JSON list of C-alpha atoms in Angstrom, two decimals:
[
{"chain": "A", "resi": 1045, "resn": "MET", "atom": "CA", "xyz": [274.47, 88.63, 176.73]},
{"chain": "A", "resi": 1046, "resn": "ARG", "atom": "CA", "xyz": [277.52, 88.34, 178.98]},
{"chain": "A", "resi": 1047, "resn": "PRO", "atom": "CA", "xyz": [277.38, 89.21, 182.69]},
{"chain": "A", "resi": 1048, "resn": "GLY", "atom": "CA", "xyz": [278.10, 92.89, 183.28]},
{"chain": "A", "resi": 1049, "resn": "GLU", "atom": "CA", "xyz": [276.82, 93.97, 179.87]},
{"chain": "A", "resi": 1050, "resn": "ALA", "atom": "CA", "xyz": [273.76, 96.20, 179.91]},
{"chain": "A", "resi": 1051, "resn": "GLU", "atom": "CA", "xyz": [271.03, 96.12, 177.30]},
{"chain": "A", "resi": 1052, "resn": "GLU", "atom": "CA", "xyz": [270.66, 99.29, 175.26]},
{"chain": "A", "resi": 1053, "resn": "ASP", "atom": "CA", "xyz": [267.20, 100.06, 176.68]},
{"chain": "A", "resi": 1054, "resn": "GLU", "atom": "CA", "xyz": [268.13, 99.25, 180.26]},
{"chain": "A", "resi": 1055, "resn": "PRO", "atom": "CA", "xyz": [268.92, 102.31, 182.41]},
{"chain": "A", "resi": 1056, "resn": "LEU", "atom": "CA", "xyz": [272.35, 102.45, 184.03]},
{"chain": "A", "resi": 1057, "resn": "PHE", "atom": "CA", "xyz": [270.73, 103.35, 187.37]},
{"chain": "A", "resi": 1058, "resn": "ARG", "atom": "CA", "xyz": [267.66, 102.41, 189.32]},
{"chain": "A", "resi": 1059, "resn": "PRO", "atom": "CA", "xyz": [264.89, 104.92, 188.49]},
{"chain": "A", "resi": 1060, "resn": "TYR", "atom": "CA", "xyz": [264.05, 105.51, 192.14]},
{"chain": "A", "resi": 1061, "resn": "ALA", "atom": "CA", "xyz": [267.62, 106.61, 192.81]},
{"chain": "A", "resi": 1062, "resn": "VAL", "atom": "CA", "xyz": [266.71, 110.01, 191.31]},
{"chain": "A", "resi": 1063, "resn": "THR", "atom": "CA", "xyz": [263.90, 110.42, 193.85]},
{"chain": "A", "resi": 1064, "resn": "GLY", "atom": "CA", "xyz": [265.97, 109.51, 196.87]},
{"chain": "A", "resi": 1065, "resn": "GLY", "atom": "CA", "xyz": [264.06, 106.23, 197.18]},
{"chain": "A", "resi": 1066, "resn": "ARG", "atom": "CA", "xyz": [260.68, 107.97, 197.44]},
{"chain": "A", "resi": 1067, "resn": "SER", "atom": "CA", "xyz": [257.92, 106.27, 195.48]},
{"chain": "A", "resi": 1068, "resn": "GLU", "atom": "CA", "xyz": [255.04, 108.59, 196.40]},
{"chain": "A", "resi": 1069, "resn": "PRO", "atom": "CA", "xyz": [254.79, 112.32, 195.69]},
{"chain": "A", "resi": 1070, "resn": "ARG", "atom": "CA", "xyz": [253.89, 114.73, 198.49]},
{"chain": "A", "resi": 1071, "resn": "TYR", "atom": "CA", "xyz": [250.37, 115.00, 197.05]},
{"chain": "A", "resi": 1072, "resn": "HIS", "atom": "CA", "xyz": [248.26, 113.17, 194.50]},
{"chain": "A", "resi": 1073, "resn": "LEU", "atom": "CA", "xyz": [249.04, 113.87, 190.84]},
{"chain": "A", "resi": 1074, "resn": "ALA", "atom": "CA", "xyz": [246.71, 112.25, 188.35]},
{"chain": "A", "resi": 1075, "resn": "MET", "atom": "CA", "xyz": [248.37, 111.08, 185.16]},
{"chain": "A", "resi": 1076, "resn": "GLU", "atom": "CA", "xyz": [246.22, 113.56, 183.19]},
{"chain": "A", "resi": 1077, "resn": "THR", "atom": "CA", "xyz": [247.37, 116.51, 185.30]},
{"chain": "A", "resi": 1078, "resn": "LEU", "atom": "CA", "xyz": [248.87, 119.13, 183.00]},
{"chain": "A", "resi": 1079, "resn": "VAL", "atom": "CA", "xyz": [252.25, 120.67, 183.81]},
{"chain": "A", "resi": 1080, "resn": "SER", "atom": "CA", "xyz": [253.80, 123.89, 182.51]},
{"chain": "A", "resi": 1081, "resn": "SER", "atom": "CA", "xyz": [257.12, 125.56, 183.26]},
{"chain": "A", "resi": 1082, "resn": "VAL", "atom": "CA", "xyz": [257.19, 128.83, 185.15]},
{"chain": "A", "resi": 1083, "resn": "THR", "atom": "CA", "xyz": [259.01, 131.58, 183.29]},
{"chain": "A", "resi": 1084, "resn": "LEU", "atom": "CA", "xyz": [262.20, 132.43, 185.15]},
{"chain": "A", "resi": 1085, "resn": "MET", "atom": "CA", "xyz": [264.36, 135.51, 184.82]},
{"chain": "A", "resi": 1086, "resn": "SER", "atom": "CA", "xyz": [267.45, 133.32, 184.41]},
{"chain": "A", "resi": 1087, "resn": "ASP", "atom": "CA", "xyz": [267.77, 129.76, 183.19]},
{"chain": "A", "resi": 1088, "resn": "ASP", "atom": "CA", "xyz": [270.21, 128.74, 185.94]},
{"chain": "A", "resi": 1089, "resn": "TYR", "atom": "CA", "xyz": [269.43, 125.08, 186.55]},
{"chain": "A", "resi": 1090, "resn": "THR", "atom": "CA", "xyz": [272.74, 124.17, 188.21]},
{"chain": "A", "resi": 1091, "resn": "LEU", "atom": "CA", "xyz": [271.05, 122.98, 191.42]},
{"chain": "A", "resi": 1092, "resn": "LEU", "atom": "CA", "xyz": [268.61, 120.72, 189.58]},
{"chain": "A", "resi": 1093, "resn": "SER", "atom": "CA", "xyz": [269.10, 117.10, 188.61]},
{"chain": "A", "resi": 1094, "resn": "PRO", "atom": "CA", "xyz": [269.28, 116.36, 184.87]},
{"chain": "A", "resi": 1095, "resn": "GLU", "atom": "CA", "xyz": [265.79, 114.82, 185.07]},
{"chain": "A", "resi": 1096, "resn": "GLN", "atom": "CA", "xyz": [264.33, 117.92, 186.72]},
{"chain": "A", "resi": 1097, "resn": "GLU", "atom": "CA", "xyz": [265.96, 120.16, 184.12]},
{"chain": "A", "resi": 1098, "resn": "SER", "atom": "CA", "xyz": [264.52, 117.96, 181.36]},
{"chain": "A", "resi": 1099, "resn": "ILE", "atom": "CA", "xyz": [261.05, 118.29, 182.87]},
{"chain": "A", "resi": 1100, "resn": "ILE", "atom": "CA", "xyz": [261.32, 122.08, 182.92]},
{"chain": "A", "resi": 1101, "resn": "VAL", "atom": "CA", "xyz": [262.46, 122.16, 179.29]},
{"chain": "A", "resi": 1102, "resn": "LEU", "atom": "CA", "xyz": [259.73, 119.72, 178.19]},
{"chain": "A", "resi": 1103, "resn": "CYS", "atom": "CA", "xyz": [257.06, 121.72, 180.00]},
{"chain": "A", "resi": 1104, "resn": "ARG", "atom": "CA", "xyz": [257.73, 124.91, 178.07]},
{"chain": "A", "resi": 1105, "resn": "SER", "atom": "CA", "xyz": [254.81, 123.40, 176.15]},
{"chain": "A", "resi": 1106, "resn": "VAL", "atom": "CA", "xyz": [252.05, 122.15, 178.42]},
{"chain": "A", "resi": 1107, "resn": "ARG", "atom": "CA", "xyz": [252.37, 118.39, 178.95]},
{"chain": "A", "resi": 1108, "resn": "SER", "atom": "CA", "xyz": [250.54, 115.78, 180.98]},
{"chain": "A", "resi": 1109, "resn": "VAL", "atom": "CA", "xyz": [252.25, 113.82, 183.73]},
{"chain": "A", "resi": 1110, "resn": "ALA", "atom": "CA", "xyz": [251.86, 110.69, 181.58]},
{"chain": "A", "resi": 1111, "resn": "GLU", "atom": "CA", "xyz": [253.56, 112.39, 178.60]},
{"chain": "A", "resi": 1112, "resn": "ILE", "atom": "CA", "xyz": [256.47, 113.52, 180.75]},
{"chain": "A", "resi": 1113, "resn": "SER", "atom": "CA", "xyz": [256.92, 110.00, 182.08]},
{"chain": "A", "resi": 1114, "resn": "ALA", "atom": "CA", "xyz": [256.90, 108.53, 178.57]},
{"chain": "A", "resi": 1115, "resn": "LEU", "atom": "CA", "xyz": [259.23, 111.14, 177.07]},
{"chain": "A", "resi": 1116, "resn": "LEU", "atom": "CA", "xyz": [261.76, 110.80, 179.90]},
{"chain": "A", "resi": 1117, "resn": "ARG", "atom": "CA", "xyz": [261.38, 107.01, 179.85]},
{"chain": "A", "resi": 1118, "resn": "VAL", "atom": "CA", "xyz": [260.95, 106.81, 183.62]},
{"chain": "A", "resi": 1119, "resn": "PRO", "atom": "CA", "xyz": [258.17, 105.06, 185.58]},
{"chain": "A", "resi": 1120, "resn": "LEU", "atom": "CA", "xyz": [255.05, 107.14, 186.22]},
{"chain": "A", "resi": 1121, "resn": "GLY", "atom": "CA", "xyz": [255.73, 107.13, 189.98]},
{"chain": "A", "resi": 1122, "resn": "VAL", "atom": "CA", "xyz": [259.19, 108.63, 189.47]},
{"chain": "A", "resi": 1123, "resn": "ALA", "atom": "CA", "xyz": [257.81, 111.34, 187.17]},
{"chain": "A", "resi": 1124, "resn": "ARG", "atom": "CA", "xyz": [255.12, 112.19, 189.76]},
{"chain": "A", "resi": 1125, "resn": "VAL", "atom": "CA", "xyz": [257.70, 112.59, 192.54]},
{"chain": "A", "resi": 1126, "resn": "LEU", "atom": "CA", "xyz": [259.98, 114.77, 190.41]},
{"chain": "A", "resi": 1127, "resn": "ILE", "atom": "CA", "xyz": [257.10, 116.94, 189.18]},
{"chain": "A", "resi": 1128, "resn": "ALA", "atom": "CA", "xyz": [255.71, 117.39, 192.71]},
{"chain": "A", "resi": 1129, "resn": "ASP", "atom": "CA", "xyz": [259.18, 118.44, 193.93]},
{"chain": "A", "resi": 1130, "resn": "LEU", "atom": "CA", "xyz": [259.45, 121.02, 191.13]},
{"chain": "A", "resi": 1131, "resn": "ALA", "atom": "CA", "xyz": [255.95, 122.31, 191.92]},
{"chain": "A", "resi": 1132, "resn": "ASP", "atom": "CA", "xyz": [256.92, 122.70, 195.60]},
{"chain": "A", "resi": 1133, "resn": "GLU", "atom": "CA", "xyz": [259.91, 124.79, 194.48]},
{"chain": "A", "resi": 1134, "resn": "GLY", "atom": "CA", "xyz": [257.66, 126.93, 192.27]},
{"chain": "A", "resi": 1135, "resn": "LEU", "atom": "CA", "xyz": [259.43, 125.86, 189.06]},
{"chain": "A", "resi": 1136, "resn": "VAL", "atom": "CA", "xyz": [256.40, 124.29, 187.39]},
{"chain": "A", "resi": 1137, "resn": "ARG", "atom": "CA", "xyz": [252.71, 125.04, 187.50]},
{"chain": "A", "resi": 1138, "resn": "LEU", "atom": "CA", "xyz": [250.17, 122.24, 187.86]},
{"chain": "A", "resi": 1139, "resn": "HIS", "atom": "CA", "xyz": [246.81, 122.39, 186.10]},
{"chain": "A", "resi": 1140, "resn": "MET", "atom": "CA", "xyz": [244.65, 119.84, 187.88]},
{"chain": "A", "resi": 1141, "resn": "PRO", "atom": "CA", "xyz": [241.51, 118.65, 186.13]},
{"chain": "A", "resi": 1142, "resn": "GLN", "atom": "CA", "xyz": [238.27, 119.87, 187.66]},
{"chain": "A", "resi": 1143, "resn": "LEU", "atom": "CA", "xyz": [235.92, 116.93, 187.92]},
{"chain": "A", "resi": 1144, "resn": "ASP", "atom": "CA", "xyz": [232.21, 117.74, 187.67]},
{"chain": "A", "resi": 1145, "resn": "GLN", "atom": "CA", "xyz": [230.16, 115.14, 189.54]},
{"chain": "A", "resi": 1146, "resn": "GLY", "atom": "CA", "xyz": [232.88, 112.54, 189.06]},
{"chain": "A", "resi": 1147, "resn": "GLN", "atom": "CA", "xyz": [232.97, 112.96, 185.27]},
{"chain": "A", "resi": 1148, "resn": "PRO", "atom": "CA", "xyz": [236.15, 114.21, 183.55]},
{"chain": "A", "resi": 1149, "resn": "ASP", "atom": "CA", "xyz": [235.94, 117.23, 181.28]},
{"chain": "A", "resi": 1150, "resn": "ALA", "atom": "CA", "xyz": [235.44, 116.18, 177.64]},
{"chain": "A", "resi": 1151, "resn": "ASN", "atom": "CA", "xyz": [237.86, 118.90, 176.47]},
{"chain": "A", "resi": 1152, "resn": "LEU", "atom": "CA", "xyz": [240.55, 117.51, 178.79]},
{"chain": "A", "resi": 1153, "resn": "LEU", "atom": "CA", "xyz": [240.03, 113.99, 177.44]},
{"chain": "A", "resi": 1154, "resn": "GLU", "atom": "CA", "xyz": [240.39, 115.27, 173.87]},
{"chain": "A", "resi": 1155, "resn": "ARG", "atom": "CA", "xyz": [243.68, 117.02, 174.75]},
{"chain": "A", "resi": 1156, "resn": "VAL", "atom": "CA", "xyz": [245.07, 113.91, 176.46]},
{"chain": "A", "resi": 1157, "resn": "LEU", "atom": "CA", "xyz": [244.04, 111.73, 173.50]},
{"chain": "A", "resi": 1158, "resn": "SER", "atom": "CA", "xyz": [245.65, 114.20, 171.10]},
{"chain": "A", "resi": 1159, "resn": "GLY", "atom": "CA", "xyz": [248.86, 114.16, 173.15]},
{"chain": "A", "resi": 1160, "resn": "LEU", "atom": "CA", "xyz": [248.94, 110.37, 173.21]},
{"chain": "A", "resi": 1161, "resn": "ARG", "atom": "CA", "xyz": [248.53, 110.23, 169.45]},
{"chain": "A", "resi": 1162, "resn": "ARG", "atom": "CA", "xyz": [251.54, 112.52, 169.03]},
{"chain": "A", "resi": 1163, "resn": "LEU", "atom": "CA", "xyz": [253.78, 110.14, 171.03]}
]
C-alpha cells in the first residue's frame, strides 16, 4: 500500500472525533443495555450528526449498546457516548438491566445471545 492510500476497512476519520474527543459517557451504560428510539412527531434530524441519526434509525427496533456499536462499526466507547448524548436529549430510551443480587436476568441474556447470533 502506498503512503496516503487508505485501506477499505479503515475509517477516514478518528472515531473519537464524532464525540468531541470524549471517551466516557455522562453515565455508565452496560453493553447489554437496550436502546429504543422515541417516537417523534417529525423526523427532522438536521441538527444531529450522521452517526446519531443512524442510531435513531437502528433503534426503531430495540437494540443493545453492543449491537449498535457493531452495526455502526465504531468502538464501544464511542457508541456509549453517542447513545448517552441522545438519551440526554430525550431522543432514545434506555432500558437498563435490573440485576437481582448481582445475577443478570436469564431472559435478558437470552435476548442478547439471540441478537448476537443475528449479527
